[in-house]
Amino acid sequence: PKGAVVYNRPPSFFEQYKYVLFGMVVLFVVALLLFQSKRNRMLQKLSKAQLREIQIGENYTNLFDNMPIIYMQERVVLDESGDPVDTVFCDVNRSFERSFYPKERIIGRKGSEIFPESMPEFLHFTKMALTEKRAITFPYYFKAIDTFYDVVLKGTHQGNMIDIFCLNS
């Protein structure tokens, strides 16, 4: 009742365990801060690793684009019996662009549109490279620019893709 005085009243739950509860909250905050700092360190390491990977990728791209060897990656178009009938340009390097056409005019176009005179010979060696799963090397004279090339055809792990390297000989 109002105005009553109680002696030896038992402490409430919060009065009895206030130090334990405070300690648990402090422990939880400290653990949270430790996990957050560890997470930040891991993110920084991941960021550095990604930056290194990007730099290595840029170095290889520069190496690939600056090599004095013409490079073309083409998708091989097959007929019903599995024989190559054409190719489609997927990628070229700067040496190709300097010697022939800009990348923008080539990517996605058929090999028979760009180099119709060389297609029979290239398709023959492409079939050999894909069926035998090895690199095929042959000489080729490109009449339009009066240049001899040593050509290397190599199938890729993608199955219907072929890498073509041409060295001015």
PDB file of C-alpha atoms in Angstrom:
ATOM      1  CA  PRO A   1       0.000   0.000   0.000  1.00  0.00           C
ATOM      2  CA  LYS A   2       0.906   3.642  -0.278  1.00  0.00           C
ATOM      3  CA  GLY A   3       3.257   4.918   2.305  1.00  0.00           C
ATOM      4  CA  ALA A   4       4.242   1.438   3.528  1.00  0.00           C
ATOM      5  CA  VAL A   5       7.844   0.823   4.380  1.00  0.00           C
ATOM      6  CA  VAL A   6       9.324  -2.553   3.425  1.00  0.00           C
ATOM      7  CA  TYR A   7      12.498  -3.775   5.098  1.00  0.00           C
ATOM      8  CA  ASN A   8      14.805  -6.394   3.525  1.00  0.00           C
ATOM      9  CA  ARG A   9      12.981  -6.302   0.224  1.00  0.00           C
ATOM     10  CA  PRO A  10      14.679  -8.728  -2.238  1.00  0.00           C
ATOM     11  CA  PRO A  11      16.437  -7.031  -5.158  1.00  0.00           C
ATOM     12  CA  SER A  12      14.748  -7.096  -8.562  1.00  0.00           C
ATOM     13  CA  PHE A  13      16.236  -9.125 -11.422  1.00  0.00           C
ATOM     14  CA  PHE A  14      17.908  -6.069 -12.984  1.00  0.00           C
ATOM     15  CA  GLU A  15      19.219  -4.858  -9.620  1.00  0.00           C
ATOM     16  CA  GLN A  16      20.619  -8.281  -8.829  1.00  0.00           C
ATOM     17  CA  TYR A  17      22.280  -8.892 -12.251  1.00  0.00           C
ATOM     18  CA  LYS A  18      23.049  -5.348 -13.449  1.00  0.00           C
ATOM     19  CA  TYR A  19      26.838  -5.920 -13.468  1.00  0.00           C
ATOM     20  CA  VAL A  20      26.509  -9.255 -15.288  1.00  0.00           C
ATOM     21  CA  LEU A  21      24.174  -7.727 -17.881  1.00  0.00           C
ATOM     22  CA  PHE A  22      26.471  -4.709 -18.312  1.00  0.00           C
ATOM     23  CA  GLY A  23      29.470  -7.034 -18.700  1.00  0.00           C
ATOM     24  CA  MET A  24      27.627  -9.131 -21.324  1.00  0.00           C
ATOM     25  CA  VAL A  25      26.704  -6.024 -23.324  1.00  0.00           C
ATOM     26  CA  VAL A  26      30.305  -4.767 -23.170  1.00  0.00           C
ATOM     27  CA  LEU A  27      31.602  -8.235 -24.160  1.00  0.00           C
ATOM     28  CA  PHE A  28      29.134  -8.367 -27.076  1.00  0.00           C
ATOM     29  CA  VAL A  29      30.213  -4.897 -28.308  1.00  0.00           C
ATOM     30  CA  VAL A  30      33.908  -5.812 -28.031  1.00  0.00           C
ATOM     31  CA  ALA A  31      33.327  -9.088 -29.925  1.00  0.00           C
ATOM     32  CA  LEU A  32      31.364  -7.199 -32.574  1.00  0.00           C
ATOM     33  CA  LEU A  33      34.204  -4.679 -32.971  1.00  0.00           C
ATOM     34  CA  LEU A  34      36.779  -7.484 -33.224  1.00  0.00           C
ATOM     35  CA  PHE A  35      34.780  -9.285 -35.906  1.00  0.00           C
ATOM     36  CA  GLN A  36      34.291  -6.012 -37.790  1.00  0.00           C
ATOM     37  CA  SER A  37      38.015  -5.206 -37.705  1.00  0.00           C
ATOM     38  CA  LYS A  38      38.866  -8.726 -38.874  1.00  0.00           C
ATOM     39  CA  ARG A  39      36.306  -8.361 -41.676  1.00  0.00           C
ATOM     40  CA  ASN A  40      37.845  -5.022 -42.700  1.00  0.00           C
ATOM     41  CA  ARG A  41      41.342  -6.577 -42.805  1.00  0.00           C
ATOM     42  CA  MET A  42      40.067  -9.444 -44.953  1.00  0.00           C
ATOM     43  CA  LEU A  43      38.318  -7.007 -47.304  1.00  0.00           C
ATOM     44  CA  GLN A  44      41.520  -4.982 -47.614  1.00  0.00           C
ATOM     45  CA  LYS A  45      43.502  -8.130 -48.444  1.00  0.00           C
ATOM     46  CA  LEU A  46      40.853  -9.134 -50.984  1.00  0.00           C
ATOM     47  CA  SER A  47      40.916  -5.667 -52.500  1.00  0.00           C
ATOM     48  CA  LYS A  48      44.722  -5.774 -52.821  1.00  0.00           C
ATOM     49  CA  ALA A  49      44.560  -9.245 -54.402  1.00  0.00           C
ATOM     50  CA  GLN A  50      41.921  -8.067 -56.875  1.00  0.00           C
ATOM     51  CA  LEU A  51      43.994  -5.010 -57.737  1.00  0.00           C
ATOM     52  CA  ARG A  52      47.044  -7.236 -58.340  1.00  0.00           C
ATOM     53  CA  GLU A  53      44.938  -9.520 -60.522  1.00  0.00           C
ATOM     54  CA  ILE A  54      43.671  -6.546 -62.535  1.00  0.00           C
ATOM     55  CA  GLN A  55      47.225  -5.274 -63.008  1.00  0.00           C
ATOM     56  CA  ILE A  56      48.428  -8.710 -64.122  1.00  0.00           C
ATOM     57  CA  GLY A  57      45.480  -8.918 -66.520  1.00  0.00           C
ATOM     58  CA  GLU A  58      46.339  -5.491 -67.924  1.00  0.00           C
ATOM     59  CA  ASN A  59      49.977  -6.558 -68.358  1.00  0.00           C
ATOM     60  CA  TYR A  60      48.935  -9.673 -70.273  1.00  0.00           C
ATOM     61  CA  THR A  61      46.483  -7.664 -72.363  1.00  0.00           C
ATOM     62  CA  ASN A  62      49.231  -5.197 -73.234  1.00  0.00           C
ATOM     63  CA  LEU A  63      51.605  -8.058 -74.017  1.00  0.00           C
ATOM     64  CA  PHE A  64      48.957  -9.726 -76.171  1.00  0.00           C
ATOM     65  CA  ASP A  65      48.100  -6.491 -78.002  1.00  0.00           C
ATOM     66  CA  ASN A  66      51.699  -5.374 -78.498  1.00  0.00           C
ATOM     67  CA  MET A  67      53.190  -8.655 -79.693  1.00  0.00           C
ATOM     68  CA  PRO A  68      54.438  -8.519 -83.301  1.00  0.00           C
ATOM     69  CA  ILE A  69      52.366 -11.589 -84.165  1.00  0.00           C
ATOM     70  CA  ILE A  70      48.933 -11.268 -85.732  1.00  0.00           C
ATOM     71  CA  TYR A  71      46.322 -12.983 -83.587  1.00  0.00           C
ATOM     72  CA  MET A  72      42.728 -13.876 -84.384  1.00  0.00           C
ATOM     73  CA  GLN A  73      40.256 -15.887 -82.355  1.00  0.00           C
ATOM     74  CA  GLU A  74      37.455 -17.282 -84.444  1.00  0.00           C
ATOM     75  CA  ARG A  75      34.374 -19.386 -83.796  1.00  0.00           C
ATOM     76  CA  VAL A  76      34.159 -22.243 -86.299  1.00  0.00           C
ATOM     77  CA  VAL A  77      30.820 -22.726 -88.070  1.00  0.00           C
ATOM     78  CA  LEU A  78      30.169 -26.419 -88.765  1.00  0.00           C
ATOM     79  CA  ASP A  79      27.776 -28.082 -91.209  1.00  0.00           C
ATOM     80  CA  GLU A  80      25.502 -31.047 -90.405  1.00  0.00           C
ATOM     81  CA  SER A  81      28.335 -33.545 -90.831  1.00  0.00           C
ATOM     82  CA  GLY A  82      30.636 -31.604 -88.467  1.00  0.00           C
ATOM     83  CA  ASP A  83      32.938 -30.163 -91.119  1.00  0.00           C
ATOM     84  CA  PRO A  84      34.016 -26.502 -90.889  1.00  0.00           C
ATOM     85  CA  VAL A  85      32.260 -24.330 -93.493  1.00  0.00           C
ATOM     86  CA  ASP A  86      33.063 -20.851 -92.189  1.00  0.00           C
ATOM     87  CA  THR A  87      34.386 -18.895 -89.231  1.00  0.00           C
ATOM     88  CA  VAL A  88      33.215 -15.860 -87.266  1.00  0.00           C
ATOM     89  CA  PHE A  89      35.729 -13.386 -85.824  1.00  0.00           C
ATOM     90  CA  CYS A  90      35.576 -13.134 -82.024  1.00  0.00           C
ATOM     91  CA  ASP A  91      38.766 -11.238 -81.190  1.00  0.00           C
ATOM     92  CA  VAL A  92      41.880  -9.782 -82.817  1.00  0.00           C
ATOM     93  CA  ASN A  93      44.955  -8.007 -81.491  1.00  0.00           C
ATOM     94  CA  ARG A  94      46.491  -4.668 -82.469  1.00  0.00           C
ATOM     95  CA  SER A  95      48.925  -6.273 -84.910  1.00  0.00           C
ATOM     96  CA  PHE A  96      45.942  -7.564 -86.865  1.00  0.00           C
ATOM     97  CA  GLU A  97      44.382  -4.101 -86.778  1.00  0.00           C
ATOM     98  CA  ARG A  98      47.609  -2.499 -88.024  1.00  0.00           C
ATOM     99  CA  SER A  99      47.932  -5.020 -90.856  1.00  0.00           C
ATOM    100  CA  PHE A 100      44.300  -5.420 -91.941  1.00  0.00           C
ATOM    101  CA  TYR A 101      41.150  -3.876 -90.422  1.00  0.00           C
ATOM    102  CA  PRO A 102      40.031  -2.210 -87.178  1.00  0.00           C
ATOM    103  CA  LYS A 103      38.539  -4.515 -84.559  1.00  0.00           C
ATOM    104  CA  GLU A 104      35.151  -2.782 -84.795  1.00  0.00           C
ATOM    105  CA  ARG A 105      34.802  -3.773 -88.472  1.00  0.00           C
ATOM    106  CA  ILE A 106      35.833  -7.401 -87.866  1.00  0.00           C
ATOM    107  CA  ILE A 107      34.220  -8.726 -84.692  1.00  0.00           C
ATOM    108  CA  GLY A 108      31.105 -10.762 -85.448  1.00  0.00           C
ATOM    109  CA  ARG A 109      31.753 -10.951 -89.188  1.00  0.00           C
ATOM    110  CA  LYS A 110      32.365 -14.134 -91.150  1.00  0.00           C
ATOM    111  CA  GLY A 111      35.821 -15.102 -92.316  1.00  0.00           C
ATOM    112  CA  SER A 112      34.443 -15.732 -95.807  1.00  0.00           C
ATOM    113  CA  GLU A 113      33.345 -12.078 -95.983  1.00  0.00           C
ATOM    114  CA  ILE A 114      36.693 -10.650 -94.883  1.00  0.00           C
ATOM    115  CA  PHE A 115      39.186 -13.091 -96.472  1.00  0.00           C
ATOM    116  CA  PRO A 116      37.280 -15.133 -99.099  1.00  0.00           C
ATOM    117  CA  GLU A 117      40.421 -16.140-101.028  1.00  0.00           C
ATOM    118  CA  SER A 118      42.056 -17.805 -98.015  1.00  0.00           C
ATOM    119  CA  MET A 119      39.022 -19.667 -96.633  1.00  0.00           C
ATOM    120  CA  PRO A 120      39.434 -23.025 -98.465  1.00  0.00           C
ATOM    121  CA  GLU A 121      43.006 -23.453 -97.218  1.00  0.00           C
ATOM    122  CA  PHE A 122      42.233 -22.210 -93.706  1.00  0.00           C
ATOM    123  CA  LEU A 123      39.145 -24.441 -93.402  1.00  0.00           C
ATOM    124  CA  HIS A 124      41.179 -27.488 -94.439  1.00  0.00           C
ATOM    125  CA  PHE A 125      43.803 -26.839 -91.757  1.00  0.00           C
ATOM    126  CA  THR A 126      41.131 -25.818 -89.220  1.00  0.00           C
ATOM    127  CA  LYS A 127      39.479 -29.218 -89.634  1.00  0.00           C
ATOM    128  CA  MET A 128      42.854 -30.900 -89.075  1.00  0.00           C
ATOM    129  CA  ALA A 129      43.558 -28.815 -85.958  1.00  0.00           C
ATOM    130  CA  LEU A 130      40.143 -29.560 -84.452  1.00  0.00           C
ATOM    131  CA  THR A 131      39.998 -33.278 -85.233  1.00  0.00           C
ATOM    132  CA  GLU A 132      43.599 -34.030 -84.303  1.00  0.00           C
ATOM    133  CA  LYS A 133      43.502 -31.659 -81.285  1.00  0.00           C
ATOM    134  CA  ARG A 134      46.936 -30.235 -81.993  1.00  0.00           C
ATOM    135  CA  ALA A 135      48.533 -27.128 -83.429  1.00  0.00           C
ATOM    136  CA  ILE A 136      48.867 -27.021 -87.207  1.00  0.00           C
ATOM    137  CA  THR A 137      51.548 -24.846 -88.814  1.00  0.00           C
ATOM    138  CA  PHE A 138      51.640 -23.955 -92.490  1.00  0.00           C
ATOM    139  CA  PRO A 139      52.981 -21.166 -94.727  1.00  0.00           C
ATOM    140  CA  TYR A 140      50.528 -18.818 -96.403  1.00  0.00           C
ATOM    141  CA  TYR A 141      51.059 -16.114 -99.025  1.00  0.00           C
ATOM    142  CA  PHE A 142      48.633 -13.223 -98.647  1.00  0.00           C
ATOM    143  CA  LYS A 143      48.465 -11.821-102.151  1.00  0.00           C
ATOM    144  CA  ALA A 144      46.633  -8.557-101.305  1.00  0.00           C
ATOM    145  CA  ILE A 145      49.571  -7.218 -99.290  1.00  0.00           C
ATOM    146  CA  ASP A 146      52.320  -9.336-100.899  1.00  0.00           C
ATOM    147  CA  THR A 147      53.370 -10.960 -97.616  1.00  0.00           C
ATOM    148  CA  PHE A 148      54.298 -14.505 -96.570  1.00  0.00           C
ATOM    149  CA  TYR A 149      53.055 -15.678 -93.181  1.00  0.00           C
ATOM    150  CA  ASP A 150      53.798 -18.694 -91.031  1.00  0.00           C
ATOM    151  CA  VAL A 151      50.353 -19.550 -89.687  1.00  0.00           C
ATOM    152  CA  VAL A 152      49.650 -21.568 -86.544  1.00  0.00           C
ATOM    153  CA  LEU A 153      46.106 -22.862 -85.936  1.00  0.00           C
ATOM    154  CA  LYS A 154      45.243 -24.241 -82.502  1.00  0.00           C
ATOM    155  CA  GLY A 155      41.861 -25.370 -81.218  1.00  0.00           C
ATOM    156  CA  THR A 156      40.840 -24.040 -77.820  1.00  0.00           C
ATOM    157  CA  HIS A 157      39.279 -25.748 -74.806  1.00  0.00           C
ATOM    158  CA  GLN A 158      35.900 -24.367 -75.925  1.00  0.00           C
ATOM    159  CA  GLY A 159      35.684 -26.884 -78.766  1.00  0.00           C
ATOM    160  CA  ASN A 160      34.388 -24.749 -81.620  1.00  0.00           C
ATOM    161  CA  MET A 161      36.879 -21.908 -81.154  1.00  0.00           C
ATOM    162  CA  ILE A 162      40.241 -21.651 -82.859  1.00  0.00           C
ATOM    163  CA  ASP A 163      43.244 -19.431 -82.203  1.00  0.00           C
ATOM    164  CA  ILE A 164      45.159 -18.259 -85.270  1.00  0.00           C
ATOM    165  CA  PHE A 165      48.666 -16.826 -85.038  1.00  0.00           C
ATOM    166  CA  CYS A 166      50.365 -15.345 -88.104  1.00  0.00           C
ATOM    167  CA  LEU A 167      54.045 -14.428 -88.124  1.00  0.00           C
ATOM    168  CA  ASN A 168      55.318 -12.302 -90.987  1.00  0.00           C
ATOM    169  CA  SER A 169      58.064 -14.413 -92.501  1.00  0.00           C
TER     170      SER A 169
END
